[in-house]
Amino acid sequence: TMNAFGLIQIGLLLSSTTIISSLQCNHLPLQQRKVIENSLRLLDKMGKEFPQQCLREKKSFRFPTQVLQPRQKETVGVAIEEIFQHIFYIFSKNLTLAAWDEKALDQFQNGLYLQIEQLEACVIKKHIQHHWRKEVSRLKLKKYFQKIHCFLTDKQHDLCSWEISRAEMRKCLQLIDKVTRKL
Amino acid sequence: ELKDTGWQELPGCQAVCGTGCDISSAISEYYDPHYVRVRAQAGPLVSPWSHTLEMVPEYVAEIGPPRLELQSTDGVVKVKVFPPEENESKKMWINDLSFKYNLVFWENSSHAQLQNKNVFPVDTIDDLAPNSTYCFKVQANLPMDGKQGWFSPISCVKTTQKAVDDLCATNLSVLALNMNFHLLWNNQGNQDVTYDVQYLLGFLKKLNDDHSDKWLSVPMCENITNTQCNFTSIATTAFFYLRVQARQGHNKSCLSREVEVDPLKTNGIGPPGVRLDLSDTLLHILISPPGGAEGEVMREHYDLSYRILYWKNSSDKEVVQQKEVKQTIATVSDVSPSSLYCVKVQAFSIAYNKSSAYSQQQCIHTPAGTPLPLVIFGIFMGALLVVLLVAASLVFVFYQAYNKIKYVFFPSCQPPLNIEGFGAQLFSSPYLSAAEEPVESCCVIESMVTEEGNQIHFTDYKHSKESSRDSGNYSNDDNTSGSKGSKETLDKEMV
């Protein structure tokens, strides 16, 4: 089943990239790979290794992997854009207690922001968002990020909740990286 | 009995007189499907349940109006947009940064023309007519969800007179080559003006907070007097804004317009370097990528390829050939000798639809080569010669060997017949191998061996002398006549 999953991903991303390329958004697939690479690097750079005392509180949020294999092939790009939007939002405020490297954090946010804006422009141009709206997995994705947001709010954005969230975002980006690399 | 089936009574919507009810209190999970049904009641009579309505709150919800604040200063209007649900603890649209705000405004005159502008939460509207009243309204949209929000109430404001400020830097432009960035601007003919170039990271404008205090100075471009700034140090691949603050004295300053910079889109790729090399009939084109040692980042981001143009510089019509490669070494194999070949190379990025200028033309002379048929003939003749030599020596060796064998095993000279038994012992006699000289034609018998005994008489001796004398004569004669002659002589002696 894993092999089939991999094949589906390749196929979907291939077709979605073909579509994005034809929108005069040719640089997006290449830029996206770089953004993901960079984001993972900066995510590691902004903090230290996971604190031992937070291991007790660690929980799994169960990222909905099926969002990267939707029924409509073109919507994988939209899914990635939405994921970036959510990550961008999470890392935008209440970061005092996390005590991370501000410069790395700024660059992380800036990279995501540029990609979001450019992806959005291309997607809207080709009306792909209409297909995305009907996707069932889209709601699962919103639920996933809602869970993380509520978790942070409940824990009042303390250090452990931030570190757990950062680890979760790393997992999420790594998954997108894997899907994008298979291209 | 309702609880068993999962259905719950909706509080506040029991025994409702009208044909509508607010069911918000029952909606808590915005991403889950909800099911609603209604039935009528008239006294004790109850109708059957209506058809079940299925809905997902997030899907049907509409975006409410944002809040708009305006401030008119210095000929421009500063706009601040507060997202919908700003004071709600439980939000439908959690990610309030994903909104795209569409500002609609018009001059409050008879023939008002509506203008649309996509604005950030904190933004500025300029290019407005001074001392006029403008009206604004804004809506929050979620384009990815295909939603357009409700418009805010209309708010109007009067613009002020813009102070004529010739201090400001104007005509900001960016020049970029191989990721070396320069900002240039115009001084409006002022003296004693110092400039401060500032930058703002792009994403900060997306946030709901005021970013006016987030501008940072570009290193080496603070308090400068010349009208240009090298901002390569901050131009990583991120996206940012630039502006120039002009200062005169202690209290006069002016901020220029902002310039957006997306480094990878703005940057120009410089031409690569070319070197040519020859080996046999191959022309090697060695490309040195643009940007040199520091240009590695640029090459990686653009995923550069190279377009090679090469042609033979001859008096006839030149045919320019093209080759596209990703590596920095290319080889042309079909070069003709004694010709001048010229090459020029261009770097390009398919992804970003950018290409550099062509490199300087490099030319090289191919050496005079030996014509091929002559070469083939020469090789053939050489091979032929070698073969002949080998064959000749082999033939010689075999001939010599044959002769030897023939001499040894099949000699042409037969031994004399009177040497009886000689033949039988022929092969065992060692005498044979020593005989290098031809057999003597005759031998001189100096003593007569009689049957009586071994005594040798003097008379006999004399006899023999005579005979020897005779023999000598005969032998002398016969010596010259050959082997056959010797046989006769011997016979005579015996008698």
XYZ file of C-alpha atoms in Angstrom:
678
model
C 0.000 0.000 0.000
C 2.888 2.306 0.688
C 4.187 1.773 -2.844
C 0.776 2.635 -4.268
C 0.635 5.707 -2.079
C 4.010 6.787 -3.357
C 3.032 6.241 -6.956
C -0.182 8.189 -6.514
C 1.719 11.060 -4.976
C 4.189 11.173 -7.820
C 1.426 11.097 -10.366
C -0.602 13.764 -8.651
C 2.274 16.093 -8.068
C 3.461 15.614 -11.627
C 0.119 16.654 -13.003
C -0.325 19.477 -10.528
C 3.092 20.816 -11.403
C 2.308 20.676 -15.092
C -0.706 22.839 -14.452
C 1.154 25.333 -12.317
C 3.912 25.574 -14.935
C 1.477 26.470 -17.660
C 0.235 29.467 -15.661
C 3.477 31.367 -16.229
C 4.207 30.362 -12.666
C 7.066 28.253 -13.971
C 9.435 29.022 -11.150
C 7.030 27.875 -8.428
C 7.891 24.157 -8.260
C 11.620 24.920 -8.113
C 11.097 27.739 -5.631
C 8.794 25.599 -3.515
C 11.457 22.910 -3.115
C 13.893 25.605 -1.993
C 11.380 27.156 0.405
C 10.698 23.801 2.055
C 14.421 23.016 2.318
C 15.074 26.432 3.779
C 12.125 26.297 6.146
C 13.251 22.981 7.600
C 16.734 24.342 8.084
C 15.490 27.519 9.783
C 13.055 25.578 11.949
C 16.025 23.675 13.325
C 18.154 26.788 13.577
C 15.694 28.910 15.536
C 15.760 26.745 18.669
C 17.789 24.106 20.419
C 17.007 20.422 20.638
C 13.731 19.263 22.124
C 13.783 19.804 25.938
C 13.592 16.657 28.031
C 11.051 18.071 30.422
C 8.525 18.493 27.632
C 8.543 14.820 26.645
C 5.778 14.055 29.127
C 3.422 16.487 27.471
C 4.193 15.421 23.928
C 1.168 14.395 21.919
C 0.507 13.422 18.357
C -1.846 15.545 16.340
C -2.126 13.090 13.450
C -1.618 15.077 10.284
C -4.190 14.038 7.632
C -1.849 12.608 5.006
C -4.711 12.049 2.586
C -4.797 15.804 2.001
C -1.734 15.347 -0.204
C -3.588 12.860 -2.382
C -6.943 14.497 -3.131
C -9.466 13.261 -5.689
C -8.802 16.248 -7.943
C -5.159 16.181 -8.952
C -4.644 19.914 -9.338
C -5.483 20.618 -5.744
C -2.246 19.282 -4.228
C -0.664 22.694 -4.846
C -3.582 24.376 -3.104
C -3.288 21.975 -0.168
C 0.380 22.885 0.234
C -0.475 26.594 0.047
C -3.076 26.213 2.781
C -0.641 24.285 4.973
C 1.877 27.109 4.572
C -0.850 29.631 5.510
C -1.620 27.772 8.713
C 2.038 27.384 9.674
C 2.601 31.064 8.957
C -0.301 31.990 11.211
C 0.793 29.748 14.087
C 4.297 31.207 14.129
C 3.140 34.803 13.876
C 2.457 35.675 17.517
C 2.826 34.918 21.249
C 6.366 33.696 20.766
C 7.950 35.327 23.815
C 8.094 32.213 25.943
C 9.561 30.143 23.124
C 12.687 32.331 23.202
C 13.759 31.398 19.689
C 16.285 33.090 17.409
C 14.351 36.035 15.998
C 16.404 36.346 12.844
C 15.856 32.693 11.919
C 12.182 33.016 12.759
C 11.817 36.132 10.594
C 13.484 34.449 7.645
C 11.298 31.382 8.154
C 8.144 33.491 8.086
C 9.319 35.578 5.178
C 10.071 32.535 3.030
C 6.648 31.038 3.723
C 4.922 34.346 3.062
C 6.456 34.825 -0.385
C 5.533 31.308 -1.426
C 1.970 31.724 -0.141
C 1.423 34.938 -2.086
C 2.808 33.572 -5.336
C 0.996 30.240 -5.095
C -2.264 32.000 -4.343
C -1.948 34.240 -7.394
C -1.354 31.267 -9.660
C -4.130 29.158 -8.178
C -6.714 31.935 -8.461
C -5.686 32.566 -12.047
C -6.691 29.052 -12.973
C -9.690 28.771 -10.647
C -8.281 25.673 -9.018
C -9.692 26.829 -5.690
C -13.166 25.743 -6.774
C -12.019 22.130 -6.909
C -10.285 22.489 -3.582
C -13.454 23.722 -1.890
C -15.175 20.428 -2.527
C -12.370 18.353 -1.066
C -13.300 16.420 2.055
C -9.709 16.321 3.291
C -9.652 20.103 3.295
C -11.787 20.152 6.443
C -9.566 17.517 8.059
C -6.646 19.823 7.466
C -8.430 22.738 9.121
C -9.290 20.515 12.084
C -5.655 19.469 12.428
C -4.437 23.037 12.656
C -7.331 23.997 14.909
C -6.159 21.286 17.311
C -2.649 22.733 17.383
C -3.978 26.266 17.818
C -6.201 25.202 20.732
C -3.337 23.255 22.282
C -1.125 26.359 22.250
C -3.897 28.576 23.586
C -4.783 26.165 26.399
C -1.130 25.939 27.454
C -0.851 29.749 27.213
C 1.925 29.479 24.668
C 4.460 28.192 27.189
C 7.833 26.770 26.198
C 6.777 23.124 26.061
C 3.685 23.778 23.985
C 5.845 25.734 21.539
C 8.500 23.053 21.325
C 5.882 20.373 20.762
C 4.258 22.498 18.054
C 7.619 23.154 16.411
C 8.346 19.411 16.314
C 4.927 18.812 14.798
C 5.473 21.441 12.098
C 8.816 19.886 11.275
C 7.091 16.536 10.717
C 4.503 18.223 8.527
C 7.100 20.017 6.368
C 9.143 16.843 6.045
C 6.099 15.091 4.652
C 5.548 17.845 2.089
C 9.269 17.738 1.292
C 9.063 14.024 0.596
C 6.060 14.494 -1.692
C 7.694 17.422 -3.524
C 11.003 15.581 -3.940
C 9.401 12.600 -5.588
C 8.795 14.800 -8.568
C -36.631 8.551 22.961
C -34.831 11.184 20.983
C -31.550 10.727 22.809
C -31.298 7.130 21.748
C -31.284 8.090 18.129
C -28.642 10.821 18.637
C -30.976 13.664 17.869
C -31.087 16.487 20.402
C -33.640 19.160 21.035
C -32.421 22.551 20.095
C -32.740 24.957 23.037
C -34.438 28.205 22.128
C -36.040 26.674 19.094
C -38.862 24.744 20.730
C -42.435 25.870 20.161
C -41.357 28.641 17.825
C -44.144 30.667 16.266
C -42.344 31.911 13.192
C -40.696 29.950 10.396
C -37.132 30.590 11.396
C -34.835 30.140 14.361
C -31.272 30.929 15.388
C -29.463 27.636 15.867
C -26.000 29.126 16.607
C -25.986 27.887 20.187
C -25.976 24.299 18.989
C -23.092 24.776 16.593
C -19.702 24.230 18.176
C -17.763 22.065 15.764
C -17.395 24.183 12.658
C -15.831 21.518 10.482
C -18.234 18.675 11.233
C -21.457 18.011 9.355
C -24.609 18.888 11.259
C -28.121 17.600 10.695
C -31.298 19.586 11.406
C -34.941 18.707 11.135
C -38.195 20.431 12.049
C -41.711 19.350 12.733
C -44.904 21.266 13.225
C -47.158 21.068 16.190
C -50.765 22.139 16.488
C -52.089 21.363 19.876
C -51.731 17.682 20.489
C -51.167 16.982 16.801
C -47.595 16.572 15.675
C -46.447 16.390 12.082
C -43.851 13.980 10.888
C -40.259 15.160 10.803
C -39.173 17.198 7.845
C -36.480 16.170 5.444
C -33.085 16.279 7.230
C -30.899 19.214 6.329
C -27.198 18.399 6.266
C -24.710 21.211 6.495
C -21.082 21.921 7.425
C -20.938 25.239 9.289
C -17.613 26.345 7.774
C -18.933 25.717 4.304
C -22.113 27.732 4.611
C -20.770 30.502 6.828
C -20.206 33.904 5.304
C -17.450 36.305 6.250
C -18.680 39.226 8.242
C -17.641 42.840 7.731
C -14.241 44.031 8.962
C -13.750 47.277 10.853
C -12.174 50.214 9.066
C -10.211 53.099 10.544
C -9.011 56.010 8.468
C -6.502 58.732 9.103
C -5.875 61.603 6.746
C -2.355 63.048 6.984
C -0.045 64.869 4.678
C -2.051 64.366 1.510
C -2.433 60.609 2.021
C -4.973 58.432 3.811
C -3.705 55.872 6.307
C -5.921 52.820 6.482
C -6.231 50.288 9.285
C -8.404 47.211 8.834
C -9.473 45.055 11.754
C -10.391 41.506 10.794
C -13.913 40.127 11.241
C -14.555 38.377 14.584
C -11.829 40.581 16.100
C -13.277 40.353 19.575
C -14.655 36.832 19.395
C -13.064 34.212 21.599
C -14.302 31.333 19.475
C -13.691 32.118 15.818
C -14.948 30.581 12.640
C -11.978 32.013 10.755
C -9.111 31.224 13.098
C -6.441 32.267 10.656
C -7.158 35.967 10.417
C -3.914 36.496 8.514
C -5.225 34.656 5.488
C -7.793 37.351 4.706
C -7.263 39.434 1.616
C -8.776 42.876 2.058
C -10.392 44.567 -0.870
C -10.708 48.327 -0.366
C -13.211 50.161 -2.514
C -13.051 53.952 -2.554
C -14.272 56.880 -4.564
C -14.158 60.623 -4.570
C -17.345 62.040 -3.168
C -18.295 63.929 -6.282
C -21.000 63.772 -8.937
C -19.302 61.382 -11.314
C -17.559 59.195 -8.806
C -15.428 56.405 -10.144
C -15.013 53.371 -7.937
C -11.447 52.291 -7.346
C -10.400 48.887 -6.066
C -7.253 48.232 -4.131
C -5.919 45.182 -2.393
C -4.695 46.459 0.966
C -2.701 45.140 3.879
C -4.194 45.428 7.381
C -2.094 48.576 7.834
C -1.672 50.479 4.599
C -1.494 53.870 2.921
C -3.506 55.255 0.037
C -1.703 57.944 -1.910
C -2.210 59.491 -5.325
C -5.342 61.174 -4.022
C -6.483 64.605 -4.939
C -5.803 67.063 -2.131
C -8.580 68.753 -0.193
C -11.194 66.308 -1.425
C -13.517 63.983 0.369
C -13.040 60.332 -0.289
C -15.281 57.497 0.880
C -14.062 54.024 1.699
C -15.451 50.573 2.383
C -13.597 47.289 2.780
C -14.380 43.580 2.591
C -12.420 40.581 3.861
C -12.081 37.707 1.373
C -10.811 34.159 1.510
C -9.959 33.466 -2.137
C -8.802 29.892 -1.509
C -12.118 29.071 0.114
C -13.943 30.928 -2.638
C -15.522 33.331 -0.179
C -16.179 37.048 -0.404
C -17.042 38.803 2.806
C -19.575 41.483 3.664
C -18.517 45.092 3.220
C -17.819 47.277 6.188
C -19.935 50.406 6.636
C -18.812 53.299 4.429
C -16.430 55.772 6.000
C -15.484 59.113 4.476
C -12.547 61.427 5.088
C -11.133 64.617 3.649
C -7.596 64.674 2.304
C -5.161 67.366 3.382
C -2.859 69.435 1.312
C 0.334 67.613 0.569
C 3.346 69.630 1.624
C 5.593 70.179 -1.359
C 8.666 68.390 -0.339
C 11.565 68.566 -2.682
C 13.737 66.970 -0.082
C 12.438 63.469 -0.782
C 14.373 60.972 -2.802
C 12.603 60.185 -6.058
C 12.773 57.688 -8.906
C 13.943 54.773 -6.823
C 15.258 52.006 -9.029
C 17.015 48.712 -8.475
C 19.916 47.393 -10.513
C 20.955 43.814 -9.926
C 23.567 41.625 -11.574
C 24.645 38.223 -10.319
C 22.932 38.858 -6.980
C 24.727 42.163 -6.444
C 22.020 44.687 -5.706
C 22.138 48.463 -5.981
C 19.437 50.985 -5.199
C 19.597 54.267 -7.078
C 17.548 57.414 -6.596
C 17.426 61.022 -7.546
C 18.272 63.969 -5.446
C 15.971 66.831 -6.249
C 18.809 69.278 -6.481
C 19.276 69.729 -2.763
C 22.479 70.171 -0.880
C 23.387 69.054 2.601
C 21.076 66.119 2.368
C 21.980 62.828 3.985
C 20.209 59.611 3.199
C 19.226 56.583 5.188
C 18.209 53.500 3.263
C 15.801 51.272 5.164
C 14.306 47.865 4.540
C 11.305 45.948 5.828
C 10.834 42.184 5.588
C 7.844 41.482 3.365
C 5.859 39.271 5.705
C 5.561 41.996 8.353
C 3.046 43.810 6.200
C 0.792 40.762 6.323
C 0.445 40.953 10.102
C -2.307 42.881 11.770
C 0.100 45.026 13.749
C 1.540 48.332 12.753
C 4.915 47.732 11.172
C 6.129 51.320 10.974
C 8.619 50.671 13.749
C 9.949 47.520 12.122
C 12.006 49.218 9.408
C 15.725 48.560 9.699
C 18.677 50.412 8.252
C 20.616 48.830 5.444
C 24.229 48.368 6.582
C 26.668 50.860 5.016
C 23.788 52.988 3.763
C 23.208 55.111 6.826
C 23.924 58.812 6.771
C 25.284 58.734 3.255
C 25.488 61.589 0.781
C 25.647 59.745 -2.502
C 22.435 58.653 -4.162
C 23.098 54.970 -4.374
C 23.232 52.020 -2.000
C 24.624 48.518 -2.288
C 22.148 46.345 -0.411
C 23.534 42.935 -1.386
C 24.077 42.083 2.265
C 20.362 41.998 3.048
C 19.252 40.574 -0.259
C 19.124 36.917 0.569
C 16.401 35.188 -1.337
C 13.704 36.721 0.839
C 11.199 39.357 -0.185
C 11.386 42.885 1.228
C 10.607 46.590 0.772
C 13.080 49.442 0.497
C 12.680 53.151 1.153
C 14.975 56.149 1.468
C 14.763 58.654 4.252
C 16.235 62.007 3.298
C 17.417 64.301 6.074
C 18.437 67.894 6.064
C 19.639 69.444 9.248
C 18.041 68.270 12.479
C 14.344 68.551 11.907
C 13.673 68.092 8.224
C 13.168 64.595 6.898
C 11.163 62.884 4.236
C 10.350 59.315 3.419
C 10.399 58.243 -0.183
C 8.023 55.827 -1.784
C 8.555 52.165 -1.156
C 10.060 49.747 -3.616
C 9.276 46.014 -3.575
C 12.194 43.665 -4.110
C 11.915 39.979 -4.888
C 15.642 39.233 -5.335
C 15.311 36.219 -7.600
C 12.821 37.976 -9.871
C 14.661 41.323 -9.935
C 18.146 39.924 -10.365
C 19.832 39.807 -13.732
C 22.039 36.882 -14.634
C 25.453 37.915 -15.903
C 27.184 36.288 -18.867
C 29.294 33.186 -18.262
C 32.973 32.900 -19.141
C 34.173 30.701 -22.021
C 37.421 28.891 -22.693
C 38.159 26.673 -25.662
C 40.386 23.636 -25.897
C 41.259 21.201 -28.663
C 42.119 17.543 -28.615
C 42.319 15.503 -31.800
C 39.157 16.335 -33.677
C 37.237 17.403 -30.589
C 36.501 20.942 -29.569
C 36.008 21.348 -25.831
C 33.993 24.261 -24.535
C 34.734 25.054 -20.902
C 32.149 27.300 -19.292
C 32.786 29.265 -16.126
C 29.395 30.000 -14.563
C 28.272 33.588 -13.896
C 28.795 34.995 -10.454
C 32.080 33.186 -9.917
C 32.740 31.621 -6.558
C 30.028 33.575 -4.716
C 27.477 32.807 -7.376
C 26.783 29.276 -6.171
C 23.576 30.285 -4.396
C 22.307 32.038 -7.485
C 23.047 29.055 -9.711
C 21.286 26.735 -7.317
C 18.169 28.853 -7.095
C 17.858 29.416 -10.806
C 18.808 25.870 -11.825
C 20.927 27.349 -14.615
C 21.406 25.868 -18.064
C 23.711 27.101 -20.835
C 23.030 27.842 -24.477
C 26.101 27.480 -26.687
C 26.328 29.041 -30.146
C 29.216 27.931 -32.345
C 30.103 28.382 -35.987
C 32.924 27.888 -38.452
C 34.353 31.209 -39.501
C 34.663 30.701 -43.230
C 34.183 32.754 -46.371
C 31.083 30.764 -47.279
C 27.784 31.161 -45.517
C 28.288 30.604 -41.791
C 25.949 28.123 -40.217
C 25.458 28.880 -36.555
C 24.789 25.790 -34.515
C 23.196 25.698 -31.096
C 23.633 23.353 -28.169
C 21.967 23.484 -24.755
C 23.650 21.894 -21.767
C 23.329 21.805 -18.005
C 26.967 20.987 -17.284
C 29.858 23.404 -17.585
C 31.713 21.317 -20.156
C 30.516 20.625 -23.678
C 32.198 18.891 -26.583
C 31.750 19.402 -30.294
C 32.917 16.383 -32.231
C 32.485 17.220 -35.901
C 35.141 19.903 -36.314
C 36.970 20.181 -39.580
C 40.750 20.751 -39.615
C 42.457 24.002 -40.523
C 39.411 26.057 -39.635
C 38.588 28.893 -37.301
C 35.774 28.072 -34.894
C 34.065 30.715 -32.777
C 31.918 30.151 -29.711
C 29.723 32.259 -27.445
C 27.645 31.106 -24.470
C 24.576 32.364 -22.633
C 23.280 31.254 -19.221
C 19.527 30.899 -18.740
C 16.912 29.766 -16.247
C 13.849 28.000 -17.589
C 11.996 28.278 -14.286
C 12.416 32.028 -13.911
C 12.340 32.770 -17.647
C 15.595 34.683 -17.460
C 18.670 34.675 -19.635
C 22.012 36.399 -19.472
C 23.790 38.343 -22.167
C 26.083 36.303 -24.389
C 29.655 35.907 -23.311
C 32.563 37.354 -25.257
C 33.202 35.461 -28.451
C 36.120 33.021 -28.240
C 37.769 31.635 -31.363
C 40.250 28.847 -31.944
C 42.118 27.442 -34.933
C 41.875 23.740 -35.541
C 45.203 22.179 -36.646
C 45.902 20.999 -40.207
C 45.086 17.427 -40.259
C 46.409 14.772 -42.689
C 43.775 13.925 -45.239
C 42.144 10.720 -44.417
C 42.719 8.702 -47.623
C 46.429 9.418 -47.382
C 46.414 8.264 -43.811
C 44.629 5.085 -44.744
C 47.033 4.452 -47.632
C 49.991 5.050 -45.388
C 48.719 2.653 -42.756
C 47.983 0.056 -45.412
C 51.429 0.287 -46.987
C 53.064 0.102 -43.627
C 51.097 -2.960 -42.692
C 51.866 -4.538 -46.022
C 55.576 -3.915 -45.555
C 55.545 -5.430 -42.145
C 53.680 -8.481 -43.364
C 56.117 -8.929 -46.255
C 59.119 -8.672 -43.993
C 57.731 -11.204 -41.608
C 56.804 -13.539 -44.429
C 60.231 -13.231 -46.044
C 62.062 -14.012 -42.847
C 59.827 -16.960 -42.186
C 60.450 -18.290 -45.686
C 64.197 -17.879 -45.218
C 64.149 -19.682 -41.909
C 62.116 -22.545 -43.298
C 64.399 -22.841 -46.342
C 67.480 -23.055 -44.179
C 65.887 -25.634 -41.993
C 64.852 -27.660 -45.029
C 68.365 -27.574 -46.398
C 69.870 -28.794 -43.195
C 67.416 -31.600 -42.851
C 67.931 -32.604 -46.461
C 71.688 -32.614 -46.036
C 71.594 -34.658 -42.905
C 68.918 -37.163 -43.631
C 68.938 -37.326 -47.407
C 72.549 -36.656 -48.596
C 73.150 -36.516 -52.372
C 76.568 -38.272 -52.188
C 76.469 -42.096 -51.812
C 79.299 -43.921 -49.992
C 81.576 -46.227 -52.308
C 80.217 -49.779 -52.980
C 83.416 -51.588 -52.010
C 83.114 -50.410 -48.491
C 80.970 -53.337 -47.615
C 79.102 -53.405 -44.575
C 79.898 -49.877 -44.290
C 76.407 -48.956 -45.111
C 75.131 -51.174 -42.352
C 77.189 -49.417 -39.866
C 76.715 -46.163 -41.606
C 74.625 -44.565 -39.003
C 76.478 -45.835 -36.009
C 79.885 -44.719 -37.187
C 81.110 -41.575 -35.634
C 83.217 -41.113 -38.678
C 80.266 -39.619 -40.485
C 79.664 -36.673 -38.281
C 83.223 -35.586 -38.425
C 83.368 -35.696 -42.188
C 83.000 -32.096 -43.178
C 85.198 -32.444 -46.260
C 84.176 -34.293 -49.383
C 85.480 -37.833 -49.716
C 88.976 -37.904 -51.088
C 89.195 -39.028 -54.679
C 91.857 -41.634 -53.959
C 94.133 -42.778 -51.273
C 97.817 -43.595 -51.601
C 98.555 -47.192 -50.563
C 102.166 -47.066 -49.391
C 102.641 -50.760 -48.254
C 101.411 -54.017 -49.691
C 99.777 -56.197 -47.218
C 100.401 -59.893 -48.170
C 98.641 -62.979 -47.007
C 101.913 -64.478 -45.618
C 102.331 -62.166 -42.893
C 102.688 -58.724 -41.709
C 106.347 -58.509 -42.587
C 107.177 -55.815 -44.878
C 109.963 -56.631 -47.330
C 112.332 -54.026 -48.465
C 111.887 -55.180 -51.970
C 108.345 -54.776 -51.632
C 109.083 -51.424 -50.261
C 110.966 -50.490 -53.351
C 108.244 -51.883 -55.327
C 105.867 -49.840 -53.441
C 108.013 -46.839 -53.938
C 107.848 -47.320 -57.570
C 104.347 -48.072 -57.477
C 103.928 -45.194 -55.226
C 105.708 -43.119 -57.721
C 103.418 -44.392 -60.268
C 100.626 -44.020 -57.937
C 101.811 -40.626 -57.278
C 101.602 -39.865 -60.963
C 98.312 -41.407 -61.280
C 97.043 -39.952 -58.115
C 98.197 -36.566 -59.143
C 96.355 -36.846 -62.338
C 93.377 -38.410 -60.810
C 93.204 -35.916 -58.050
C 92.113 -33.310 -60.431
C 89.657 -35.442 -62.256
C 87.220 -35.998 -59.430
C 85.857 -38.806 -57.380
C 85.083 -41.165 -60.182
C 88.656 -41.041 -61.293
C 89.782 -42.065 -57.876
C 87.764 -45.200 -58.078
C 89.629 -46.319 -61.233
C 92.954 -45.548 -59.699
C 92.208 -47.685 -56.718
C 91.161 -50.531 -58.930
C 94.427 -50.330 -60.826
C 96.375 -50.454 -57.648
C 94.702 -53.577 -56.511
C 95.596 -55.354 -59.568
